[in-house]
């Protein structure tokens, strides 16, 4: 994990629990891979999301983006952390579900990458923490477009 992340205010266990709960809502009949995510706003509110697939495949969306877009659509644009839980529907044990490249870029839009914690969890006891900067180094963001 990066030195710049302040974990003091991040309720890791609560975030993981929320992500596990959200995963139960996953609509993933095509891949059979169920993902739940819980994102923490700067005001310490939690928004959750699951992956939602589609018969036409490309309209599907990841759990992380569902959570972030729910929050943004309610006026929240700054985030501190996200917990991600994922695994096959037919397997008891979860895998470490790392965010896909598109979700990393979406998180980049609304975070300070060095200070944002990505918690990849199998359970409340078994998880890894990375900064977004570690997962998306040398990234392109809103600051590149500002004058
Ligand atoms: N998925 C996520 O929800 N998050 C990720 O970061 C990786 C992949 C979903 C998309 C799709 O519904 C299923 O997992 C298999 O790719």
Short mmCIF file of C-alpha atoms and ligand atoms in Angstrom, two decimals:
data_model
loop_
_atom_site.label_atom_id
_atom_site.label_comp_id
_atom_site.label_asym_id
_atom_site.label_seq_id
_atom_site.Cartn_x
_atom_site.Cartn_y
_atom_site.Cartn_z
CA UNK A 1 0.00 0.00 0.00
CA UNK A 2 1.09 3.58 -0.66
CA UNK A 3 2.29 5.71 2.25
CA UNK A 4 -0.12 8.53 1.43
CA UNK A 5 -3.31 6.67 2.31
CA UNK A 6 -4.77 7.52 5.71
CA UNK A 7 -6.62 4.36 6.75
CA UNK A 8 -7.69 5.80 10.13
CA UNK A 9 -11.08 6.99 8.91
CA UNK A 10 -11.76 4.13 6.51
CA UNK A 11 -14.19 1.55 7.92
CA UNK A 12 -12.61 -1.42 6.14
CA UNK A 13 -14.79 -4.15 7.71
CA UNK A 14 -18.01 -2.22 7.06
CA UNK A 15 -17.03 -1.57 3.44
CA UNK A 16 -16.26 -5.25 2.85
CA UNK A 17 -19.51 -6.30 4.51
CA UNK A 18 -21.43 -3.85 2.29
CA UNK A 19 -19.67 -5.18 -0.83
CA UNK A 20 -20.48 -8.77 0.14
CA UNK A 21 -24.12 -7.80 0.64
CA UNK A 22 -24.23 -6.00 -2.73
CA UNK A 23 -22.72 -9.06 -4.43
CA UNK A 24 -25.87 -11.00 -3.53
CA UNK A 25 -27.76 -8.75 -6.01
CA UNK A 26 -25.35 -9.50 -8.89
CA UNK A 27 -27.13 -10.16 -12.18
CA UNK A 28 -24.57 -12.30 -13.98
CA UNK A 29 -26.31 -15.17 -15.80
CA UNK A 30 -23.77 -15.16 -18.67
CA UNK A 31 -20.41 -15.17 -16.91
CA UNK A 32 -21.52 -16.69 -13.62
CA UNK A 33 -19.04 -14.32 -11.94
CA UNK A 34 -20.64 -12.30 -9.16
CA UNK A 35 -19.15 -9.00 -8.02
CA UNK A 36 -20.14 -6.56 -5.29
CA UNK A 37 -18.58 -3.19 -4.55
CA UNK A 38 -18.92 -0.53 -1.87
CA UNK A 39 -17.45 2.93 -2.37
CA UNK A 40 -16.81 5.40 0.47
CA UNK A 41 -17.41 9.10 -0.19
CA UNK A 42 -15.31 11.87 1.33
CA UNK A 43 -18.24 12.49 3.70
CA UNK A 44 -17.93 8.81 4.77
CA UNK A 45 -21.16 7.64 3.12
CA UNK A 46 -21.22 4.23 1.49
CA UNK A 47 -22.75 3.48 -1.92
CA UNK A 48 -22.94 -0.08 -3.16
CA UNK A 49 -23.24 -1.75 -6.55
CA UNK A 50 -23.17 -5.12 -8.28
CA UNK A 51 -22.33 -6.23 -11.80
CA UNK A 52 -25.28 -6.23 -14.17
CA UNK A 53 -24.98 -8.26 -17.37
CA UNK A 54 -27.10 -8.22 -20.52
CA UNK A 55 -28.09 -10.69 -23.23
CA UNK A 56 -26.47 -8.36 -25.79
CA UNK A 57 -23.25 -8.57 -23.68
CA UNK A 58 -21.74 -5.10 -24.25
CA UNK A 59 -24.36 -3.17 -22.22
CA UNK A 60 -23.19 -4.96 -19.07
CA UNK A 61 -21.59 -2.96 -16.29
CA UNK A 62 -19.15 -3.78 -13.50
CA UNK A 63 -20.01 -3.56 -9.81
CA UNK A 64 -17.50 -0.77 -9.20
CA UNK A 65 -19.01 1.51 -11.82
CA UNK A 66 -22.54 0.76 -10.65
CA UNK A 67 -21.53 1.92 -7.15
CA UNK A 68 -19.66 5.02 -8.33
CA UNK A 69 -22.38 6.07 -10.78
CA UNK A 70 -25.07 5.65 -8.12
CA UNK A 71 -23.10 8.00 -5.87
CA UNK A 72 -22.31 10.53 -8.61
CA UNK A 73 -25.95 10.59 -9.69
CA UNK A 74 -26.78 11.62 -6.13
CA UNK A 75 -24.26 14.44 -6.12
CA UNK A 76 -21.23 12.70 -4.54
CA UNK A 77 -18.04 13.21 -6.56
CA UNK A 78 -15.16 12.63 -4.17
CA UNK A 79 -14.23 9.20 -2.86
CA UNK A 80 -11.79 7.77 -0.34
CA UNK A 81 -11.97 4.01 -0.79
CA UNK A 82 -13.69 1.11 -2.49
CA UNK A 83 -14.08 -2.51 -1.40
CA UNK A 84 -14.53 -5.14 -4.11
CA UNK A 85 -15.69 -8.73 -3.61
CA UNK A 86 -16.00 -11.25 -6.41
CA UNK A 87 -16.15 -14.90 -7.21
CA UNK A 88 -17.89 -17.52 -9.28
CA UNK A 89 -21.51 -18.23 -8.33
CA UNK A 90 -20.79 -21.95 -8.20
CA UNK A 91 -17.81 -21.65 -5.85
CA UNK A 92 -17.88 -21.11 -2.12
CA UNK A 93 -14.57 -19.25 -1.86
CA UNK A 94 -14.22 -15.80 -3.38
CA UNK A 95 -11.28 -14.68 -5.50
CA UNK A 96 -9.36 -11.44 -5.19
CA UNK A 97 -11.42 -9.48 -7.74
CA UNK A 98 -9.25 -6.68 -9.05
CA UNK A 99 -10.98 -3.79 -10.81
CA UNK A 100 -10.88 -3.89 -14.60
CA UNK A 101 -9.06 -1.18 -16.54
CA UNK A 102 -12.23 0.74 -17.35
CA UNK A 103 -13.25 0.86 -13.68
CA UNK A 104 -9.75 1.99 -12.68
CA UNK A 105 -10.10 4.90 -15.11
CA UNK A 106 -13.58 5.77 -13.81
CA UNK A 107 -12.25 5.77 -10.22
CA UNK A 108 -9.40 8.01 -11.41
CA UNK A 109 -11.93 10.64 -12.47
CA UNK A 110 -13.24 11.16 -8.95
CA UNK A 111 -10.24 10.48 -6.70
CA UNK A 112 -6.72 11.44 -5.75
CA UNK A 113 -5.05 8.21 -6.94
CA UNK A 114 -2.26 8.26 -4.32
CA UNK A 115 -4.78 8.70 -1.50
CA UNK A 116 -7.55 6.39 -2.69
CA UNK A 117 -7.67 2.88 -1.23
CA UNK A 118 -8.73 -0.11 -3.32
CA UNK A 119 -9.62 -2.98 -0.97
CA UNK A 120 -9.77 -6.31 -2.78
CA UNK A 121 -11.44 -8.73 -0.40
CA UNK A 122 -12.27 -12.39 -0.07
CA UNK A 123 -13.77 -11.76 3.37
CA UNK A 124 -13.61 -9.25 6.24
CA UNK A 125 -10.45 -11.01 7.43
CA UNK A 126 -8.80 -11.76 4.09
CA UNK A 127 -8.14 -8.71 1.95
CA UNK A 128 -5.41 -6.67 0.22
CA UNK A 129 -5.17 -2.90 0.03
CA UNK A 130 -3.64 -0.92 -2.82
CA UNK A 131 -3.67 2.73 -3.75
CA UNK A 132 -5.29 3.53 -7.07
CA UNK A 133 -1.93 4.99 -8.13
CA UNK A 134 -0.40 1.52 -7.74
CA UNK A 135 -3.11 -0.05 -9.91
CA UNK A 136 -3.18 2.76 -12.49
CA UNK A 137 0.25 4.37 -12.64
CA UNK A 138 1.05 7.42 -14.79
CA UNK A 139 -2.66 7.94 -15.37
CA UNK A 140 -4.56 10.47 -17.43
CA UNK A 141 -7.15 12.52 -15.57
CA UNK A 142 -9.21 15.70 -15.42
CA UNK A 143 -6.17 17.80 -14.48
CA UNK A 144 -4.64 17.14 -17.89
CA UNK A 145 -7.52 18.98 -19.54
CA UNK A 146 -7.64 21.99 -17.24
CA UNK A 147 -6.02 25.25 -18.38
N1 LIG B 1 -16.67 -7.51 -13.32
C1 LIG B 1 -16.91 -6.57 -12.37
O1 LIG B 1 -18.04 -6.36 -11.94
N2 LIG B 1 -15.85 -5.87 -11.91
C2 LIG B 1 -14.57 -6.01 -12.35
O2 LIG B 1 -13.72 -5.23 -12.01
C3 LIG B 1 -14.24 -7.12 -13.22
C4 LIG B 1 -15.38 -7.79 -13.88
C5 LIG B 1 -17.82 -8.26 -13.84
C6 LIG B 1 -18.17 -7.95 -15.27
C7 LIG B 1 -18.86 -9.21 -15.69
O3 LIG B 1 -20.23 -9.11 -15.33
C8 LIG B 1 -18.21 -10.30 -14.86
O4 LIG B 1 -17.55 -9.63 -13.80
C9 LIG B 1 -17.22 -11.14 -15.63
O5 LIG B 1 -16.31 -10.36 -16.30
#
